[in-house]
PDB file of C-alpha atoms in Angstrom:
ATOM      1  CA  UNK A   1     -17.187  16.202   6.020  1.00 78.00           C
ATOM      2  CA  UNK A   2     -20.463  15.497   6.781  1.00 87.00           C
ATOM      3  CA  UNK A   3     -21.223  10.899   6.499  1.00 90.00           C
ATOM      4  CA  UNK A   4     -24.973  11.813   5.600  1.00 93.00           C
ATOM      5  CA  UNK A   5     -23.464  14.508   2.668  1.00 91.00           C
ATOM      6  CA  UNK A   6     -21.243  11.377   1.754  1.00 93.00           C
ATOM      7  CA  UNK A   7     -23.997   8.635   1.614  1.00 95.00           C
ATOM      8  CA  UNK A   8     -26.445  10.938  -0.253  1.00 95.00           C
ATOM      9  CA  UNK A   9     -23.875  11.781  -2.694  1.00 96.00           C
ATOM     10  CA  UNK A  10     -22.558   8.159  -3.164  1.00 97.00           C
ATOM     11  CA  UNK A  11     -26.561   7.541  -3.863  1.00 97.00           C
ATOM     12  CA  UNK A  12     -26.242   9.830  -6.147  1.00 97.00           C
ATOM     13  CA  UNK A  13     -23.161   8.224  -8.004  1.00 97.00           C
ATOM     14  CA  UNK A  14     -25.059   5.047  -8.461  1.00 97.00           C
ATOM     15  CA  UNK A  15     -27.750   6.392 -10.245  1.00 97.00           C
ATOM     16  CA  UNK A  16     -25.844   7.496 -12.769  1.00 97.00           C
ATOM     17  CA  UNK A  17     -23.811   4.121 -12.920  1.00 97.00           C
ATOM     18  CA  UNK A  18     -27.137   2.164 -13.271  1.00 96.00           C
ATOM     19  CA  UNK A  19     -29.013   4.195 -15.715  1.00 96.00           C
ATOM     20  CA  UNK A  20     -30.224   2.548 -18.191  1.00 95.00           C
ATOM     21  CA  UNK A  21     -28.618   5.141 -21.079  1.00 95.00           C
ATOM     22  CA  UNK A  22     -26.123   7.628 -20.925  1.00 94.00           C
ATOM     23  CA  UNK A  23     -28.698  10.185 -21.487  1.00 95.00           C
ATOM     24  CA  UNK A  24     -30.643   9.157 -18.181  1.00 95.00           C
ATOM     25  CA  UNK A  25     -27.383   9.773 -16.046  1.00 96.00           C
ATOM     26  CA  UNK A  26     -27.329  13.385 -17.518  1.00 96.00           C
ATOM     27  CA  UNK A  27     -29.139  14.793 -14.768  1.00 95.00           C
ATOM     28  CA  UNK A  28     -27.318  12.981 -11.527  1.00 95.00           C
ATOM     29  CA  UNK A  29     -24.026  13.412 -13.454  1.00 96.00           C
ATOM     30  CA  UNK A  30     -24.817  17.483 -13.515  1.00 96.00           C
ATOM     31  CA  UNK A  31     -25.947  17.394  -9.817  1.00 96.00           C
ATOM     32  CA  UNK A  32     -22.679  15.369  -8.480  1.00 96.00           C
ATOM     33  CA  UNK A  33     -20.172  17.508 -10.791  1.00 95.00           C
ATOM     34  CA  UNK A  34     -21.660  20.984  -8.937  1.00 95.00           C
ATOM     35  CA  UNK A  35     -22.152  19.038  -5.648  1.00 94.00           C
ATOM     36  CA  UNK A  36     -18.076  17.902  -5.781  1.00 93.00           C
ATOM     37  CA  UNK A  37     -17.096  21.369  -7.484  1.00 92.00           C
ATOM     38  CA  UNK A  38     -18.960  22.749  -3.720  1.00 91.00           C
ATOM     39  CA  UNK A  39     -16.819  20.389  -1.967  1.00 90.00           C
ATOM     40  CA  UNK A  40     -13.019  21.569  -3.194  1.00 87.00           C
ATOM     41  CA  UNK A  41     -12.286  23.821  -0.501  1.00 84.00           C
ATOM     42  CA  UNK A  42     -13.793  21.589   2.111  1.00 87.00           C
ATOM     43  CA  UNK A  43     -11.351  18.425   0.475  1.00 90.00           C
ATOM     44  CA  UNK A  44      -8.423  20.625   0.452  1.00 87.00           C
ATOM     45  CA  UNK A  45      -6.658  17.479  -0.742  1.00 92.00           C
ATOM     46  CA  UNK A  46      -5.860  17.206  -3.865  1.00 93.00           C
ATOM     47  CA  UNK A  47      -5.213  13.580  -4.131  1.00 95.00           C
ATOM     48  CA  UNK A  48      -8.137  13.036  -2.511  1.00 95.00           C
ATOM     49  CA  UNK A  49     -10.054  15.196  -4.790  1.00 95.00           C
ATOM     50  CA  UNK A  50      -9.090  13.851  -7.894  1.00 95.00           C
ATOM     51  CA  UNK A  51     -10.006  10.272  -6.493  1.00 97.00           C
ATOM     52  CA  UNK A  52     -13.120  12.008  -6.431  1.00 96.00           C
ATOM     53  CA  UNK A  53     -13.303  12.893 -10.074  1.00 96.00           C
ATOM     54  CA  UNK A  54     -11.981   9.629 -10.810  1.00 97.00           C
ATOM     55  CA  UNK A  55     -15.234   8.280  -9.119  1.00 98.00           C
ATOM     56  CA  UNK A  56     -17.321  10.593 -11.195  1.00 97.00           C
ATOM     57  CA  UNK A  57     -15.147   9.609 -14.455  1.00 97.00           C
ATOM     58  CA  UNK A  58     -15.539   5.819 -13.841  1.00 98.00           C
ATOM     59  CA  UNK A  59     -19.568   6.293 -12.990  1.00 97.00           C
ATOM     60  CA  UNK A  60     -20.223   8.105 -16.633  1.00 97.00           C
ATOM     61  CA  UNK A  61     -18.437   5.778 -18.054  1.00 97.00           C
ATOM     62  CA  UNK A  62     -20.316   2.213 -16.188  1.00 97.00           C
ATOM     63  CA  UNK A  63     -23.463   4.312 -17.289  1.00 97.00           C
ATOM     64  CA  UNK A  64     -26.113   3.229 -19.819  1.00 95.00           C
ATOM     65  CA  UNK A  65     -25.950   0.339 -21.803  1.00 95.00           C
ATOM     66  CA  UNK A  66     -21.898  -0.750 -21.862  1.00 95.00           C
ATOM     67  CA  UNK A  67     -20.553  -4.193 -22.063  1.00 92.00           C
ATOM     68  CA  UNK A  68     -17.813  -3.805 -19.290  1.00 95.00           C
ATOM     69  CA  UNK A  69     -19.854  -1.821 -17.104  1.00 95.00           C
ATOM     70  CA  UNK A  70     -18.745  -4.214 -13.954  1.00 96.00           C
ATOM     71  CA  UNK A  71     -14.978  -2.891 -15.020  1.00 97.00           C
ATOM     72  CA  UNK A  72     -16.104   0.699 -14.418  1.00 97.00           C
ATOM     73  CA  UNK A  73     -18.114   0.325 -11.299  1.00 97.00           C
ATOM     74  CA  UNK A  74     -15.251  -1.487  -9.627  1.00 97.00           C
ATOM     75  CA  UNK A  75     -12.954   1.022 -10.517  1.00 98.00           C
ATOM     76  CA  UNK A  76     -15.398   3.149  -8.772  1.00 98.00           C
ATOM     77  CA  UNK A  77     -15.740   1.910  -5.935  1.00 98.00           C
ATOM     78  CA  UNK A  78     -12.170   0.989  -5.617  1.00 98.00           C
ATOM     79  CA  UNK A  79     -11.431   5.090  -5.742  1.00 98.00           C
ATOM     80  CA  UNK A  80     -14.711   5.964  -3.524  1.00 97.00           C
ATOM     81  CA  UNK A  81     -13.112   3.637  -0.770  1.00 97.00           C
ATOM     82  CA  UNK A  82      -9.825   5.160  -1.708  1.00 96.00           C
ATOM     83  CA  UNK A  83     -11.745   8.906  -1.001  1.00 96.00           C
ATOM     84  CA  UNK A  84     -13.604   7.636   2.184  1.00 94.00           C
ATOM     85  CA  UNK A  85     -10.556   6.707   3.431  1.00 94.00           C
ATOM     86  CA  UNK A  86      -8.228   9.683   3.669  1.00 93.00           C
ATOM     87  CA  UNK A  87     -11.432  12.059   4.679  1.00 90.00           C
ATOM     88  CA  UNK A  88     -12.257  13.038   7.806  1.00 83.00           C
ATOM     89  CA  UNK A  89     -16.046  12.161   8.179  1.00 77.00           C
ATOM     90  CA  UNK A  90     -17.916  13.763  10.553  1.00 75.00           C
ATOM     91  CA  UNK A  91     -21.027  12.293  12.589  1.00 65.00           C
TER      92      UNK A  91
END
């Protein structure tokens, strides 16, 4: 996997964890659901793709206005490092 792919899509997950309302995340949320759905045959891990979801999970739910959004971003970043971890990134 491609780092740039990875750092554009982890860009990606933090807009939708720091949007100001749930409905403001829509759009990123759509865009990294299709953008990880594009990625399942190049994961072929499914541990590692489900950390994946987890990520996306935990970002909807830190978005908008929530009172333990530092919980959910943790937890996100927590299974992003998980992800980052067992991939093989590419230069």
């Amino acid at each position: 996997m491609n780092k740039e792919i990875l750092e554009n899509l982890w860009l990606d997950i933090e807009k939708i964890i720091y949007s100001r309302t749930k409905k403001d995340a829509q759009f990123s949320l759509n865009k990294v659901k299709y953008e990880i759905n594009q990625m399942k045959s190049i994961i072929n891990d499914p541990y590692l793709f489900n950390k994946l979801n987890s990520v996306l999970i935990y970002a909807e739910e830190a978005s908008g206005r929530v009172s333990d959004k530092e919980h959910w971003k943790s937890c996100a970043v927590q299974d992003w490092y998980t992800f980052t971890s067992g991939i093989k990134i590419n230069k």
